CSV table of C-alpha atoms in Angstrom, one decimal:
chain,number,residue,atom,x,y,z
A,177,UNK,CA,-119.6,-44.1,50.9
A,178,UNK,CA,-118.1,-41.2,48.4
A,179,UNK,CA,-120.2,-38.8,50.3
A,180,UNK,CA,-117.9,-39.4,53.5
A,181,UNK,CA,-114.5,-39.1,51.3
A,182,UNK,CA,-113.1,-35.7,50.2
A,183,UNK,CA,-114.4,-34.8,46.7
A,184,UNK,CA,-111.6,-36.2,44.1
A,185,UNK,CA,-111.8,-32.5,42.5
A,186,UNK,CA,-111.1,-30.9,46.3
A,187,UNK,CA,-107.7,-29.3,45.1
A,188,UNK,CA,-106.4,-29.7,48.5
A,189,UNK,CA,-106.6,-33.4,48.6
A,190,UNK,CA,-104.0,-33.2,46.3
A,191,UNK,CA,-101.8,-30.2,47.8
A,192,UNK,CA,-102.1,-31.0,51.5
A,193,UNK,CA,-104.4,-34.5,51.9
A,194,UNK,CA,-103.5,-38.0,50.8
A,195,UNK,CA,-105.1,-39.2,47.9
A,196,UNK,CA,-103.8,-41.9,47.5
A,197,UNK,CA,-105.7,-43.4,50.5
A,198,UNK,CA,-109.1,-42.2,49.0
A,199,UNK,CA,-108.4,-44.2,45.7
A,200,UNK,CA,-107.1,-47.4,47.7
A,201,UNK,CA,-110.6,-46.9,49.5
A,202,UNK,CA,-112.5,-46.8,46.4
A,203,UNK,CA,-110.4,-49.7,44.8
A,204,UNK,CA,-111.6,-51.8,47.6
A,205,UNK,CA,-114.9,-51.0,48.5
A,206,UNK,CA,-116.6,-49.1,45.0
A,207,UNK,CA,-113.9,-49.6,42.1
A,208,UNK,CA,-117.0,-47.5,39.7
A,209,UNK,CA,-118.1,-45.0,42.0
A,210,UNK,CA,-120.7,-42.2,41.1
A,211,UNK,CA,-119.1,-38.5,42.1
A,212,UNK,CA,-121.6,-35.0,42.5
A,213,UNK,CA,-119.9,-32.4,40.5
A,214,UNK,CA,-121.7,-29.1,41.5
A,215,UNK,CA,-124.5,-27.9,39.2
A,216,UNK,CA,-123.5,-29.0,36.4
A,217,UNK,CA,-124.1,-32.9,37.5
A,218,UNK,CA,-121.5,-35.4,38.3
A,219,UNK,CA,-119.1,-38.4,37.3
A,220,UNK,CA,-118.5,-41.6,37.5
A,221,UNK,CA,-114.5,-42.5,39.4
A,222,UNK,CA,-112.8,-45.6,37.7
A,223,UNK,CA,-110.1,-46.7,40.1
A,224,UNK,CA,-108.6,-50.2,39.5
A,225,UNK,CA,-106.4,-50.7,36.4
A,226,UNK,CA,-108.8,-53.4,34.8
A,227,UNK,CA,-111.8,-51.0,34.2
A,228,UNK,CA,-109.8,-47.9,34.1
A,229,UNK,CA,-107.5,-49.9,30.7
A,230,UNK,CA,-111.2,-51.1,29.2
A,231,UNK,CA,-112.5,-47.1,29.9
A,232,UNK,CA,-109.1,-46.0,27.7
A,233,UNK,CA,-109.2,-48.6,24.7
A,234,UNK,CA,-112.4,-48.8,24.1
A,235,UNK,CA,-113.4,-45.8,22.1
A,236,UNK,CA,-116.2,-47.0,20.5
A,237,UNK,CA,-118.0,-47.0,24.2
A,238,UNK,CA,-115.9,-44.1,25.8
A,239,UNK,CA,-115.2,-41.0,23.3
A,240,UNK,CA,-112.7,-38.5,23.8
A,241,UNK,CA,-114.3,-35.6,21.8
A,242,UNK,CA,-116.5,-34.6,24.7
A,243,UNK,CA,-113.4,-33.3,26.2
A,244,UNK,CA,-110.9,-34.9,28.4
A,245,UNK,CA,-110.4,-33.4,31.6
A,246,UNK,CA,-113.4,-32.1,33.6
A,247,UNK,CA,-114.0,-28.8,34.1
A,248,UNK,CA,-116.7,-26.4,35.8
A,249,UNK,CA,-118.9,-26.6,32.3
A,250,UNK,CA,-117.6,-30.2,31.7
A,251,UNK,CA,-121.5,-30.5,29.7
A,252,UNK,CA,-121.2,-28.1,27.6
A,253,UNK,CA,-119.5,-28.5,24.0
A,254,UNK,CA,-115.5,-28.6,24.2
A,255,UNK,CA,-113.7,-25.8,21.8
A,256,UNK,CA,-112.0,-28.6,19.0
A,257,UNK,CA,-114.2,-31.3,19.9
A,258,UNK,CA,-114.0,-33.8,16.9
A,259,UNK,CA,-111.2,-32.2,15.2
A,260,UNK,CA,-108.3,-31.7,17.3
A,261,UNK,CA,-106.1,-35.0,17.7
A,262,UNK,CA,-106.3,-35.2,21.7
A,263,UNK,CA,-110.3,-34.9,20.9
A,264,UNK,CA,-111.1,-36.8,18.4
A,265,UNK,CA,-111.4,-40.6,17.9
A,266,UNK,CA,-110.8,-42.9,15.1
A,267,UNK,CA,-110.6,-42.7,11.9
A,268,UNK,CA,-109.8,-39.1,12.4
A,269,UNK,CA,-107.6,-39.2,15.1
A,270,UNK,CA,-105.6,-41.9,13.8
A,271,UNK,CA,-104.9,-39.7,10.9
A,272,UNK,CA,-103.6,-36.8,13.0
A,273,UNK,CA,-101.5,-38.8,15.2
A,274,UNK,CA,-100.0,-40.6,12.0
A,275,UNK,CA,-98.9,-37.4,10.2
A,276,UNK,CA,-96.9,-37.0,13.3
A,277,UNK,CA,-96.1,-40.2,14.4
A,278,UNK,CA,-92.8,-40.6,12.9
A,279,UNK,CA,-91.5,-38.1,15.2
A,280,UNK,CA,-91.4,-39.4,18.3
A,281,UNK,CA,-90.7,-43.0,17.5
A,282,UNK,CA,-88.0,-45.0,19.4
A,283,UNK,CA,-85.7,-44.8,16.4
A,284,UNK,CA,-85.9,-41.3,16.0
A,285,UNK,CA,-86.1,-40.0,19.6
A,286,UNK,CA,-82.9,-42.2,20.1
A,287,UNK,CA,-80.9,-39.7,18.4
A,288,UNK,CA,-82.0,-36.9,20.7
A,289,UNK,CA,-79.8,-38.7,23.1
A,290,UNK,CA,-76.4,-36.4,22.7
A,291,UNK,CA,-78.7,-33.2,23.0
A,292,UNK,CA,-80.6,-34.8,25.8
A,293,UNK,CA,-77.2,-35.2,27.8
A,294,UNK,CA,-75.8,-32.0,27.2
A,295,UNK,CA,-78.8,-29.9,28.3
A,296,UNK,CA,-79.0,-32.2,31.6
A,297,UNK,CA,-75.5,-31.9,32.3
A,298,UNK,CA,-75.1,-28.4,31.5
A,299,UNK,CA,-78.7,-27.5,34.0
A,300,UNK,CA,-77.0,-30.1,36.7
A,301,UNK,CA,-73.7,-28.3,36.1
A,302,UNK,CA,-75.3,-24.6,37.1
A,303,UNK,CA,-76.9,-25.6,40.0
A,304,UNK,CA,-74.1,-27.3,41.7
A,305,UNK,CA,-71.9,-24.6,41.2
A,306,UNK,CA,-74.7,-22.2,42.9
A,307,UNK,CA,-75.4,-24.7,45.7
A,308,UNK,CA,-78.9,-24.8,45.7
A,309,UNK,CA,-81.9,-24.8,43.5
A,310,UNK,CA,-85.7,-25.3,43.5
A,311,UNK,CA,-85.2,-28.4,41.4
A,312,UNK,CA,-88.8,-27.8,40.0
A,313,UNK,CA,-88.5,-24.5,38.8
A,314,UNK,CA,-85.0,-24.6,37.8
A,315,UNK,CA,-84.7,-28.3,36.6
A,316,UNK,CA,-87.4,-30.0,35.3
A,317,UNK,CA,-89.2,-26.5,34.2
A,318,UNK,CA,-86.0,-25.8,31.8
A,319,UNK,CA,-85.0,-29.6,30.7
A,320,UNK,CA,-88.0,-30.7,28.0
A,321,UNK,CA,-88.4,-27.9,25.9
A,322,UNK,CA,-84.4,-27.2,25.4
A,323,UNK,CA,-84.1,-31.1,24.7
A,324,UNK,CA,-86.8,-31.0,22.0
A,325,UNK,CA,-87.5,-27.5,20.9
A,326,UNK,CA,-86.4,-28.4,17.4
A,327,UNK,CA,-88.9,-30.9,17.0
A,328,UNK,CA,-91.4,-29.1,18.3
A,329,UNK,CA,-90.6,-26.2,15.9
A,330,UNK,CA,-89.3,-24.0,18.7
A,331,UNK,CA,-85.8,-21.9,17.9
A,332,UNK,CA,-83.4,-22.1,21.0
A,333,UNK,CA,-84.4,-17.7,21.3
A,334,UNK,CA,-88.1,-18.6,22.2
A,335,UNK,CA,-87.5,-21.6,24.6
A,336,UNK,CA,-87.4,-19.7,27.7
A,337,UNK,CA,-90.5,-17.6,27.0
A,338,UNK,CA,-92.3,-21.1,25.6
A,339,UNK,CA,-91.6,-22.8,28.6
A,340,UNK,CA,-92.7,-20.3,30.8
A,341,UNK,CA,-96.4,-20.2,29.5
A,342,UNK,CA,-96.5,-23.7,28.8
A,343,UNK,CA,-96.4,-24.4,32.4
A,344,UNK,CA,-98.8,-20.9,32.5
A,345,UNK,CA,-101.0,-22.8,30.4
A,346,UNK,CA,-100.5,-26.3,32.2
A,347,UNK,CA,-101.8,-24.8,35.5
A,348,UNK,CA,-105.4,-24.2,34.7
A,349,UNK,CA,-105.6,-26.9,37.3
A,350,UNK,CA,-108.4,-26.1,39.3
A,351,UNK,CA,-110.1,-23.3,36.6
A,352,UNK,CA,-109.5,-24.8,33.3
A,353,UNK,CA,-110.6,-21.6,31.4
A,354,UNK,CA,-109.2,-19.3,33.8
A,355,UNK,CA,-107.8,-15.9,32.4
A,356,UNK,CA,-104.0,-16.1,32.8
A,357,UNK,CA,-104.0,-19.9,31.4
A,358,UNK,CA,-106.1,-18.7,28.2
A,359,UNK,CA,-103.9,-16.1,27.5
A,360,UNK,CA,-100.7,-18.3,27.7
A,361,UNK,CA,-102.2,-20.6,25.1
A,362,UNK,CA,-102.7,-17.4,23.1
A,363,UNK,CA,-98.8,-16.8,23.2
A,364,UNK,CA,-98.5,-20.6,22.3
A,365,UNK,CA,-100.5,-20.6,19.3
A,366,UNK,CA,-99.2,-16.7,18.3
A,367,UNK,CA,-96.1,-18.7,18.6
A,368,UNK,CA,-97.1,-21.1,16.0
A,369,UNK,CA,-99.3,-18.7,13.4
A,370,UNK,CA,-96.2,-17.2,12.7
A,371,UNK,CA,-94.5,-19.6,11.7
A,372,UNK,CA,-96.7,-21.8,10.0
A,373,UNK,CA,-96.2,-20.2,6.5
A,374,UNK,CA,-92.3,-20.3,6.9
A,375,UNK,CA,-92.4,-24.3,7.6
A,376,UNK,CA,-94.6,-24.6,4.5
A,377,UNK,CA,-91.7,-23.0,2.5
A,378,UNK,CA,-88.3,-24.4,4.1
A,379,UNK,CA,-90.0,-27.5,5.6
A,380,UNK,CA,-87.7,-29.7,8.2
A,381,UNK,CA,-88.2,-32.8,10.7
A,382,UNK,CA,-90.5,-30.8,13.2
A,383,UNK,CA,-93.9,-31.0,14.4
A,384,UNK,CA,-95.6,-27.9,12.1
A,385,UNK,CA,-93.6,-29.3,9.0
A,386,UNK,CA,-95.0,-32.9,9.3
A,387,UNK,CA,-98.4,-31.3,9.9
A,388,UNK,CA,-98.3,-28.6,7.0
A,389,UNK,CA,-96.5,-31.8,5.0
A,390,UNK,CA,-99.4,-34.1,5.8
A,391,UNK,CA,-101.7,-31.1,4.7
A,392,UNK,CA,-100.3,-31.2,1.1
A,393,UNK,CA,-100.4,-35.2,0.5
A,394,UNK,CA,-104.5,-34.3,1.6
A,395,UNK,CA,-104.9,-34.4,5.4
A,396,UNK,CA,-108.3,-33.2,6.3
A,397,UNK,CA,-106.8,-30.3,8.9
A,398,UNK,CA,-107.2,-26.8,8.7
A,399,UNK,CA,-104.3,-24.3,9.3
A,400,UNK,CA,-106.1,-23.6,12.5
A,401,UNK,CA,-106.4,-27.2,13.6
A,402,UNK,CA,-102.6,-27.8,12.7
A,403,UNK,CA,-102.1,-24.7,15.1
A,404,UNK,CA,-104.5,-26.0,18.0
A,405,UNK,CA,-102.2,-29.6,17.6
A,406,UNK,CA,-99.3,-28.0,18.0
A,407,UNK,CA,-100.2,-26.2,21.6
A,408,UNK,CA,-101.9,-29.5,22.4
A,409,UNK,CA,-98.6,-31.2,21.6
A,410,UNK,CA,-96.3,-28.6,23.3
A,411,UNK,CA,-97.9,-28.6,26.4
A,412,UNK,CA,-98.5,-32.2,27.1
A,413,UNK,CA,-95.0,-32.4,26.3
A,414,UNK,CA,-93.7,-30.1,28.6
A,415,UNK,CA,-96.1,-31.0,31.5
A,416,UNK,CA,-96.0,-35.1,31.5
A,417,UNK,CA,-91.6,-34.7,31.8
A,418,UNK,CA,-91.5,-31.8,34.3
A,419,UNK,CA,-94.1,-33.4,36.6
A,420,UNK,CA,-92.2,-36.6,36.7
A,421,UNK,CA,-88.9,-35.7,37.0
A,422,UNK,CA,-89.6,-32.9,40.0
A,423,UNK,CA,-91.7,-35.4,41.7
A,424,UNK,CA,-89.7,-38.5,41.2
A,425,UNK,CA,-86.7,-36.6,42.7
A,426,UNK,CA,-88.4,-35.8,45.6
A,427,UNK,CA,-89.2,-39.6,46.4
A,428,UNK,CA,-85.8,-40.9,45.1
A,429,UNK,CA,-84.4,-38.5,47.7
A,430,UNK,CA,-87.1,-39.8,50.2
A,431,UNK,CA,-85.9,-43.5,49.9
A,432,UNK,CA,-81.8,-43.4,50.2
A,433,UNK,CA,-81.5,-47.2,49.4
A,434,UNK,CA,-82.5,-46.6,45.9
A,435,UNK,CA,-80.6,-43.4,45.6
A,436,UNK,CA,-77.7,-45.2,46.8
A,437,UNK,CA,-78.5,-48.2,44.5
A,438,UNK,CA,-78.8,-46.1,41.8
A,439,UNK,CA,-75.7,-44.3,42.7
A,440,UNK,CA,-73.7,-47.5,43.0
A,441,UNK,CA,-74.5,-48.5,39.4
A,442,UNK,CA,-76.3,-51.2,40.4
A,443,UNK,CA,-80.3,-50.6,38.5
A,444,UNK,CA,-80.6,-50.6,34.9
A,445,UNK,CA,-81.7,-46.8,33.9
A,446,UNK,CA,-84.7,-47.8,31.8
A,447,UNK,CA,-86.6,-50.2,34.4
A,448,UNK,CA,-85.8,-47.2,37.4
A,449,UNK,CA,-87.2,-44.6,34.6
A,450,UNK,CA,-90.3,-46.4,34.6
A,451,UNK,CA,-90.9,-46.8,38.1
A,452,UNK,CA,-90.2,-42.9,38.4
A,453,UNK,CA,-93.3,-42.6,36.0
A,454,UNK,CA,-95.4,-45.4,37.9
A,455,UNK,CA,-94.6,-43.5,41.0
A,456,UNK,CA,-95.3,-39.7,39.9
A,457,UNK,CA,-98.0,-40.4,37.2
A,458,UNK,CA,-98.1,-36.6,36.1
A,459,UNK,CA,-101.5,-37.0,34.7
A,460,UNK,CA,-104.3,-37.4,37.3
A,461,UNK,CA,-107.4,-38.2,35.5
A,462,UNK,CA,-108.7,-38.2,32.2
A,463,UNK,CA,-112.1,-37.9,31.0
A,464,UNK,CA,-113.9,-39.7,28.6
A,465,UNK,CA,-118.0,-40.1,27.8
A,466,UNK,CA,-119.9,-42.8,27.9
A,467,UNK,CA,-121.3,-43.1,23.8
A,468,UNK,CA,-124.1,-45.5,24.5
A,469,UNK,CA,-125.6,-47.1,27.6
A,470,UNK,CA,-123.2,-49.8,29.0
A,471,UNK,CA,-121.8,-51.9,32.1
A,472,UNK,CA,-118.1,-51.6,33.7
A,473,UNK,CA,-117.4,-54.1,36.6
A,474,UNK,CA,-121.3,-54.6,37.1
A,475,UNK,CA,-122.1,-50.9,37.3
A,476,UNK,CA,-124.6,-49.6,35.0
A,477,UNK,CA,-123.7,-46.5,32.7
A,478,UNK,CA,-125.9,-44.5,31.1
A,479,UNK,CA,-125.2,-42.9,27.2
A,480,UNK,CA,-123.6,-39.1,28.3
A,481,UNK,CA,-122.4,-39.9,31.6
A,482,UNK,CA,-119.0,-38.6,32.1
A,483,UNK,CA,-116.2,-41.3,33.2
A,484,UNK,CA,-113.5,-40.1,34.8
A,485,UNK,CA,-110.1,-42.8,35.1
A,486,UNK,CA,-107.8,-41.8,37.9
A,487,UNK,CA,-104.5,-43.0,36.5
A,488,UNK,CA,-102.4,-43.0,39.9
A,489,UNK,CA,-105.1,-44.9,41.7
A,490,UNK,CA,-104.4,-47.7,38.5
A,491,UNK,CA,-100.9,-47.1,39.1
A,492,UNK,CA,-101.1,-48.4,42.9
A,493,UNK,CA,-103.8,-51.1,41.9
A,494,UNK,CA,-102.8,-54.1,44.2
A,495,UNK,CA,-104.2,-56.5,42.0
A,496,UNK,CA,-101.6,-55.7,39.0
A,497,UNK,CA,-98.6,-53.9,41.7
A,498,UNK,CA,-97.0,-55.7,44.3
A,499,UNK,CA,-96.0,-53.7,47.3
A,500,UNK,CA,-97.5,-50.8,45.1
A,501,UNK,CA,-96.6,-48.1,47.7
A,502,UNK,CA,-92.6,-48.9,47.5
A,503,UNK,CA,-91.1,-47.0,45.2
A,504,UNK,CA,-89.0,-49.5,44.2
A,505,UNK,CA,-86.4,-48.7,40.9
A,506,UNK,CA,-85.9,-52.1,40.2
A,507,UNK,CA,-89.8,-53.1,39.7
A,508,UNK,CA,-90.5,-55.6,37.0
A,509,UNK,CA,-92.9,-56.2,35.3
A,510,UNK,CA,-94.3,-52.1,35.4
A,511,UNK,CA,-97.8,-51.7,33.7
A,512,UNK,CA,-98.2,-48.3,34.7
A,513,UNK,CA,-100.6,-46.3,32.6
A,514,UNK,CA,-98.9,-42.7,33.0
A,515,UNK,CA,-98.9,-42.3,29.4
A,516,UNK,CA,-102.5,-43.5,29.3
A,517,UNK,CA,-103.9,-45.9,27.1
A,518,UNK,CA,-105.3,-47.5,23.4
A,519,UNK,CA,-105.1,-45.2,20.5
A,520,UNK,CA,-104.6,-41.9,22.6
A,521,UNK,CA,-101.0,-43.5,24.3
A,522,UNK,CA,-99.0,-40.1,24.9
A,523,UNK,CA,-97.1,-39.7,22.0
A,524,UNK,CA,-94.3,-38.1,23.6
A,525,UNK,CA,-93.8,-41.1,25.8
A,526,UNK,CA,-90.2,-42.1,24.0
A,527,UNK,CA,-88.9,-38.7,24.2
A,528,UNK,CA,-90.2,-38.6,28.0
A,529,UNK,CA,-88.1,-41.9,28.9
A,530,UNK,CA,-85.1,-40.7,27.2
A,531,UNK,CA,-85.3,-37.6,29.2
A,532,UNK,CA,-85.8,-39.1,32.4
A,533,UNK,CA,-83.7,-41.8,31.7
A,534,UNK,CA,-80.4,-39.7,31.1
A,535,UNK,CA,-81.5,-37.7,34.1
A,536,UNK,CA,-81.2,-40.7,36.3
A,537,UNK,CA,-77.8,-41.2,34.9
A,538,UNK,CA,-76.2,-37.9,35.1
A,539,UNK,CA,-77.5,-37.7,39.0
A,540,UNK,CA,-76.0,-41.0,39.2
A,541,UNK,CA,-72.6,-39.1,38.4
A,542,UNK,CA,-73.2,-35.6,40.2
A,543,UNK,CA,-69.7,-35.5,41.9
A,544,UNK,CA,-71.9,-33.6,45.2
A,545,UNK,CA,-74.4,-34.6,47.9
A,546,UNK,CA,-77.8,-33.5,47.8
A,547,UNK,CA,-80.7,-32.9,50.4
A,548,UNK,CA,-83.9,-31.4,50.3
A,549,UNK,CA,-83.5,-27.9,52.3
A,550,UNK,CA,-87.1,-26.5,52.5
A,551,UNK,CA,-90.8,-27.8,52.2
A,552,UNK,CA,-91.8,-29.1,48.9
A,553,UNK,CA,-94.8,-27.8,47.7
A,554,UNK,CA,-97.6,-29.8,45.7
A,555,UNK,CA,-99.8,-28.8,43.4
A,556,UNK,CA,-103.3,-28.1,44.2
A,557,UNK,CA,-104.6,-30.0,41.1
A,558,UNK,CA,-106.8,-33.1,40.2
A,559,UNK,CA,-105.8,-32.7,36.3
A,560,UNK,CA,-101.7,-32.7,36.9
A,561,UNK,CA,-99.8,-34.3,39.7
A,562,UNK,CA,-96.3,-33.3,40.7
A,563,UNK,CA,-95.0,-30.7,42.8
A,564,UNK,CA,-94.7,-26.7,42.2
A,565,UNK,CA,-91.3,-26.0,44.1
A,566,UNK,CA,-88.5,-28.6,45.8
A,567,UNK,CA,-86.2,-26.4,47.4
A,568,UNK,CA,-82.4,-28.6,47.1
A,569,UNK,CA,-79.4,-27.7,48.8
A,570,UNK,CA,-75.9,-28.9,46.6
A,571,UNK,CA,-72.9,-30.4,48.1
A,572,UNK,CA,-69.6,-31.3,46.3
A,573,UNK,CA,-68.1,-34.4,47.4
């Protein structure tokens, strides 16, 4: 059956074909489903959110440290395999994410919101005035690293450059060790190498301070791993918010009686923020290895296969969803799994709400009309979902 299906990693599925009725396919006929990945073997596709939850949690079946996306040498060994927090498991993984834990907890993120407000209204602000914008590029690119550059050890001179090769770094999408994306991780972690020493000496409530803190009180982490965190941090944090608010505008704008609902007042901010993240799901897959020989949903996986959980196709899983292809702002319950799942549960996932959250409240507000004016454009990518330009035209009313 896969064999007559575009390949999940055809980047043009995702830029001009419709996905989404591959997974439904595949959550119907072959929820496991075995994938040929070139030379260098192939996968196994989990696409209902019952296996693709057990696939996440269970780390003492499926590691991480084996890497987590795939990629052309998917086999071979992963650069920070076992020691960097995104690759790692438990107990050192839960380690690494406690040192920096404290961070992004509801509590503290909450009193991001003032800051969070006044860069969204000040972005909103600019692009009325001009008329037009592409929303992606001019929005969402510009919003996540101004609202948390302090915590994320960034001063307000480097956020422009920072957020420009994040999202250089995000789009090895389809060549995950492609030239330009390596060398905008270089800048990143330049970025942080010199200023590592600094935080160690005038520490503060950021992300290299907690790390270099944690050091100190005996953390097993090297300067270089503390570096290799922090671009791991910087870009998941950038990517996940700019994904979903560029491609939740675009469908919000595509389905006037929730714009208008939302407009009137009349959905509460945090249920339509998480339908916005149901919808959009900014992550596409991740990748985890199968440690021994074991069974998911009757299918038979051998120790070393690659397992591959498509978190859009959970998102839509009809079994957990009702009417999953409405966007729908006022959904409850939501289980979505765009932040993932068990131990590795994006950590920036507060700070993400709160941003998209204040964003559907200032739109809510915008004293103009908006309409899309030219094609949106989505990336060619089965690692990130979203778009890469939504051309707006402003109004004032």
């Amino acid at each position: 059956m896969t064999q007559e299906m575009p390949a999940l990693t055809d980047p043009l599925l995702y830029s001009a074909g419709d996905p989404h009725e591959v997974w439904r396919r595949l959550r119907e006929d072959s929820p496991v489903s075995w994938h040929e990945y070139g030379e260098h073997g192939g996968y196994w596709a989990v696409t209902t959110h019952a296996a693709g939850l057990e696939v996440l949690t269970e780390w003492e079946r499926f590691t991480s440290t084996k890497g987590i996306f795939l990629r052309p040498n998917f086999k071979d060994p992963y650069p920070g395999a076992g020691t960097m927090m995104a690759l790692s498991d438990p107990p050192r993984h839960d380690l690494l994410r406690k040192a920096i834990m404290g961070l992004f907890t509801a509590r503290a993120v909450s009193k991001m919101e003032e800051r969070t407000r006044d860069v969204v209204k000040s972005a909103l602000r600019g692009v009325v005035e001009a008329g037009r914008c592409d929303f992606v590029k001019d929005i969402a690119a510009r919003i996540p690293l101004a609202v948390s550059a302090e915590l994320l050890s960034i001063s307000m001179d480097d956020v422009e450059m920072l957020a420009k090769v994040t999202t250089e770094a995000a789009e090895n999408s389809t060549d995950i060790e492609g030239v330009e994306a390596q060398q905008a991780h270089v800048e990143i972690l330049r970025h942080y190498s010199e200023i590592i020493t600094e935080k160690r000496r005038n520490p503060g409530q950021d992300l290299v301070s907690a790390l270099t803190r944690a050091q100190a009180e005996g953390l097993d982490i090297s300067d270089d791993e503390v570096i290799l965190t922090c671009d791991n941090v910087i870009v998941a944090a950038n990517e996940t918010t700019r994904q979903a608010v560029g491609a939740g505008m675009l469908a919000l704008l595509e389905s006037p009686e929730q714009w208008q609902a939302l407009r009137a007042g009349e959905l509460r901010l945090k249920t339509a923020a998480e339908e916005f993240l149901r919808w959009t799901a900014p992550v596409t897959h991740i990748l985890r290895t199968a440690q021994h020989d074991t069974v998911l949903e009757g299918v038979q996986i051998r120790a070393g296969d690659a397992v591959t959980v498509w978190l859009p196709s959970l998102n839509r899983d009809e079994k957990v969803f009702d009417r999953p292809e409405r966007f729908l702002l006022d959904r409850t319950p939501n289980h979505h799994v765009s932040f993932g799942g068990g131990g590795h549960f994006c950590i920036g996932a507060n700070l993400a709400r709160l941003t998209i959250r204040v964003m559907l409240d200032e739109l809510a507000r915008l004293p103009a009309e908006i309409e899309v004016s030219g094609e949106p454009r989505r990336i060619a990518s089965y690692i990130l979902g979203g778009l890469t330009s939504l051309p707006l035209e402003f109004r004032p009313r």
